[in-house]
Amino acid sequence: MTHDPGYNFAYLDEGTKRMVRRAVLKAVSVPGHQVPFGAREMPLPYGWGTGGIQVTASILGPQDTLKVIDQGADDTTNAVSIRRFFSRVAGVRTTTRTRDATVIQTRHRIPEMPLREGQVLVYQVPMPEPLFRLEPRLSETRRMHALADYGLMHVKLYEDIARHGHVSTAYNYPVMVANRYLMSPSPIPAFDNPKMDNMPALQLFGAGREKKIYAVPPYTRVRSLDFEDHPFRPHRADAACAFCGARDSYLDEVVCDDRGGRMFICSDTDHCETRQEAAR
Amino acid sequence: MAYVAVKGGEAAIAHAHGWMAECRRGNPAVPGIGVEQIEEQLGLAVDRVMAEGACHDRSLAALAIKQAQGDLIEAAFLLRAYRTTLPRFGHAAPLDTRSMAVRRRISAVFKDLPGGQLLGPTMDYTHRLLDFALAAEALAEPAPEAEAAADEPLRRVADILAADGLMPAECDAGEAPPDLTREPMAFPASRAARLQNLARGDEGFLLGLGYSTQRGYGNNHPFVGEIRQGEVAVCFTPPELGFEIELGSIVVTECDMVNQFQGSRTQPPQFTNGYGLVLGRGERKAMSMALVDRALKAGELGEDRVAPAQDEEFVLMHSDNIEATGFVEHLKLPHYVDFQSELEVIRRMRATAAAPAEDRA
């Protein structure tokens, strides 16, 4: 496959890619720290993955195999659109198989299959600042990160527990990276948080509209915030996948009639299909 | 009922785009609109798209308007996405609006002033009555030709006030201006970064903020010192030549707002300036920008920053309509996973709330 001759390989010009890669290198060197970068306008709207796309475009080589998921699935509309964008402007191989991919761009999920060394997981990030709901001013949150002053977030979690008996954050659950920086894991369900810890693959986070890049290098400690007497507990629907029977994967709830009927299916389509094939 | 799979997204997307293309064209029995017609006859729309798209190219802006079916924010987005692929070969010299070939120049603070009031093409003082003759495509009477204007630079009202010491003169700090398309916004922002951001900002957003300052949210007491509109030369010094050449000229609108200032411990009472400059004839935008620029000076002038328009981070982080429209509209994307986790949590919380108090952990 060849790429669209009207554009440079992977759309961005080489100067821009170098700028993004410099930001990525800095991000890898300071795990969890948000590095500002000169995000460009992309031919997809802000909020639809422009940060992830710029990171992917900058690290992609002709030998790479790309997988794109949204909500865990390869066949959701935006995943289809981004995958098609890269097969057009980069001409790279694409796949839906987690194990075959070298670069996986994701929105809102981490694949169920453990990632291995050499793979890169690129997250699309809407709001990179983990503290933004508590303090919207970037000038203020920058100071808080510099001083590792995260009391505000602990108070929020404490208040949740005092009021509801447990933390009410279900996704985008804040994590501490390498015991230094508080980081937004992007809006993945808290269920996925433990997968980030000591992951052999490189995790890169791109926020286009907010113009920030951050990273978790391989084998880095990523801890979900909690308290000794209220340890972090990931949750999933207490059911089995209606297609593959999985009891350990994250499930989407599907409304199947207007009498309150529900079924649960794997959110990770590749995981589900692999299991179904194995069963056949 | 069986579960309807979300498969087939690819074909559905292609068909949706096909349908949209059909909607764009409308009834094929009606002649299609030409890009030239848009450029000539919807000039103010072209101007707005160039300003918010931050790219001066009338025909590309007209094409974007055609492609976007007249949705001007979408058109500005198309233009921006094109602009970002263009190579950057340097900075033009600052525009010299003092030597503008003025088409319109008005001042609301001096009844007459050197160079006079030049009304120029304007909708002011028209009665907003629908012109049914226009629907019948009647040709307008040609406007009478003016005598050739004296080709000498018009003194700016801001300069007149500054010469009397009534308003501080704007001076070039001598620093290289930042480029917001290359470096992200940082706070506190320099004035140059602020003006750059406002010049690209959404007209409606700036209009609302400017209006709020007039209604008491960050009291401003503004006067239009001057609005001038016309062609200015764009000059550039190519490194390989070493001397300045004129690349061409563009139409811009400039607004200087004159505002009261009570003075402070260190400064005597004087007028302060709010500045607006936009590509094209976007007069409403230039005025709004000038109001907001003045409001954002609150910090430097030692005024209390209490109103939204005075809050630098609030204004500058939310002015860009391309960013805003993308993020607002991304809510259409699937959020099954996040919503599922919310469902789990809310069910758990409801169960806890329903349980007797002593059972709670």
XYZ file of C-alpha atoms in Angstrom, chain B residues 9-244:
236
model
C -19.801 1.712 10.213
C -17.603 2.151 7.163
C -20.423 1.837 4.623
C -22.735 3.952 6.747
C -20.162 6.748 6.933
C -19.648 6.725 3.165
C -23.395 6.868 2.561
C -23.907 9.629 5.105
C -21.251 11.709 3.370
C -22.885 11.024 0.021
C -26.211 12.196 1.352
C -24.596 15.302 2.799
C -23.069 16.105 -0.608
C -26.539 15.833 -2.105
C -27.938 18.175 0.555
C -25.172 20.634 -0.192
C -26.104 20.812 -3.844
C -29.821 21.137 -3.149
C -32.249 20.959 -6.040
C -30.125 20.242 -9.130
C -32.654 22.156 -11.265
C -31.464 25.343 -9.538
C -28.121 26.569 -10.923
C -25.171 25.832 -8.640
C -23.501 28.749 -6.874
C -20.023 29.605 -8.115
C -17.042 30.255 -5.872
C -16.594 33.602 -7.630
C -20.173 34.556 -6.816
C -19.577 33.829 -3.148
C -16.347 35.789 -3.211
C -18.028 38.801 -4.821
C -21.499 38.730 -3.344
C -21.050 37.218 0.104
C -17.953 39.271 0.857
C -18.619 39.739 4.564
C -18.990 35.981 5.033
C -15.672 35.535 3.192
C -14.099 38.130 5.499
C -15.311 36.382 8.622
C -14.035 33.014 7.451
C -10.633 34.512 6.621
C -10.433 36.203 10.031
C -11.435 33.161 12.091
C -9.645 30.785 9.743
C -6.573 33.020 10.200
C -5.692 32.846 6.525
C -6.013 35.649 4.000
C -7.188 34.056 0.788
C -10.530 35.191 -0.556
C -11.031 32.441 -3.093
C -10.118 29.622 -0.683
C -12.455 31.139 1.920
C -15.215 31.285 -0.697
C -14.598 27.640 -1.595
C -14.750 26.716 2.086
C -18.102 28.515 2.427
C -19.460 26.644 -0.567
C -18.223 23.299 0.727
C -19.568 24.036 4.238
C -22.993 25.004 2.883
C -22.656 28.434 4.414
C -21.761 27.176 7.895
C -19.088 29.786 8.610
C -17.459 28.041 11.565
C -17.144 24.859 9.515
C -15.732 26.962 6.662
C -13.174 28.579 8.991
C -12.230 25.073 10.155
C -11.677 23.918 6.555
C -9.477 26.936 5.931
C -7.475 26.387 9.141
C -6.906 22.723 8.324
C -5.562 23.808 4.933
C -3.497 26.639 6.392
C -1.725 24.339 8.821
C -0.120 22.437 5.912
C 1.425 25.578 4.395
C 5.167 26.152 4.851
C 6.110 29.156 6.956
C 8.899 31.202 5.437
C 9.044 34.155 7.813
C 7.307 37.066 9.484
C 5.919 40.023 7.561
C 6.785 43.494 8.802
C 4.120 44.932 11.140
C 1.255 46.413 9.109
C 1.433 50.177 8.973
C -2.194 51.197 9.330
C -1.194 54.867 9.387
C -0.518 54.630 5.678
C -3.706 52.655 4.962
C -5.554 53.459 1.725
C -8.660 54.310 3.730
C -12.142 53.510 2.441
C -13.901 54.164 5.683
C -12.732 56.086 8.691
C -14.949 57.366 11.448
C -14.395 58.752 14.910
C -17.064 59.041 17.585
C -14.986 61.307 19.816
C -14.151 64.203 17.486
C -16.766 65.814 15.298
C -14.108 66.647 12.782
C -10.478 65.767 12.638
C -7.622 65.919 10.145
C -8.636 63.884 7.140
C -12.328 64.124 8.086
C -14.963 61.509 8.679
C -15.238 59.088 5.758
C -18.384 57.019 5.964
C -17.395 54.540 3.246
C -19.474 51.442 2.498
C -21.578 50.767 5.585
C -24.875 49.307 6.742
C -25.112 51.949 9.471
C -28.118 54.244 9.026
C -29.859 51.830 6.660
C -33.395 50.856 7.556
C -33.495 47.134 8.085
C -36.419 46.575 5.732
C -36.325 43.533 3.518
C -35.640 44.711 -0.014
C -38.081 42.781 -2.153
C -36.608 44.287 -5.297
C -33.402 42.397 -4.472
C -35.349 39.135 -4.617
C -36.283 40.061 -8.190
C -32.555 40.602 -8.884
C -32.909 44.282 -9.749
C -29.532 45.900 -10.344
C -28.735 48.615 -7.823
C -28.134 52.135 -9.055
C -24.395 52.623 -9.340
C -23.107 54.646 -6.396
C -21.711 58.067 -7.287
C -17.957 58.225 -7.618
C -16.103 60.165 -4.957
C -13.436 62.646 -5.842
C -10.065 61.012 -5.643
C -9.046 61.187 -1.990
C -5.837 62.941 -1.074
C -3.230 60.243 -0.989
C -1.649 61.249 2.292
C -1.550 59.247 5.501
C -4.382 59.982 7.939
C -3.277 60.657 11.454
C -4.704 58.169 13.930
C -6.913 59.443 16.728
C -4.827 57.423 19.188
C -1.769 59.407 18.044
C -3.628 62.702 18.511
C -4.557 61.793 22.093
C -1.098 60.450 22.826
C 0.506 63.662 21.550
C -1.454 65.569 24.218
C -0.383 63.084 26.870
C -4.004 62.066 27.404
C -3.452 58.443 26.446
C -0.260 56.402 26.733
C 1.245 55.766 23.314
C 1.351 52.124 22.309
C 4.968 51.226 21.955
C 6.671 48.228 20.468
C 8.272 46.263 23.284
C 10.842 45.081 20.762
C 10.262 41.429 21.608
C 9.711 38.904 18.851
C 5.969 38.223 18.826
C 4.910 34.698 19.751
C 3.226 32.531 17.126
C 0.138 30.883 18.555
C 0.003 28.438 15.683
C 3.418 27.108 16.721
C 3.573 27.573 20.494
C 0.666 26.881 22.809
C -0.806 29.708 24.851
C 0.911 30.218 28.217
C -0.242 32.356 31.130
C 0.187 35.146 31.944
C 0.049 35.891 28.219
C 1.880 38.770 26.562
C -0.230 41.491 24.953
C 0.928 40.283 21.531
C -0.281 36.755 22.291
C -3.574 38.135 23.590
C -4.204 40.210 20.484
C -3.245 37.317 18.239
C -5.692 35.079 20.046
C -8.494 37.650 19.887
C -7.903 38.337 16.187
C -8.564 34.634 15.470
C -11.315 34.394 18.064
C -14.989 33.807 17.446
C -16.916 36.944 16.590
C -19.962 35.895 18.597
C -17.925 35.065 21.695
C -16.072 38.393 21.601
C -19.289 40.266 20.872
C -20.959 38.765 23.947
C -17.942 39.470 26.150
C -17.590 43.021 24.830
C -21.289 43.578 25.433
C -20.958 42.300 28.992
C -18.348 44.983 29.741
C -20.838 47.623 28.612
C -23.449 46.205 30.939
C -21.308 46.585 34.011
C -19.324 43.351 34.097
C -15.930 45.044 34.167
C -16.873 48.693 33.735
C -15.204 50.161 30.708
C -16.914 53.433 29.586
C -15.694 53.029 26.037
C -15.759 55.468 23.111
C -14.933 54.618 19.545
C -11.814 56.704 19.091
C -11.550 55.547 15.543
C -12.530 52.830 13.137
C -10.617 52.656 9.913
C -10.991 50.230 7.093
C -9.028 49.899 3.891
C -6.034 48.405 2.176
C -2.640 48.104 3.763
C 0.542 46.848 2.195
C 2.113 43.621 3.455
C 5.883 43.928 3.434
C 8.476 41.241 3.897
C 12.243 41.068 3.909
C 13.424 37.818 2.292
C 16.736 36.826 3.892
C 18.252 36.120 0.493
C 17.490 39.695 -0.698
C 18.162 41.566 2.522
C 15.786 44.421 1.723
C 12.063 44.841 2.167
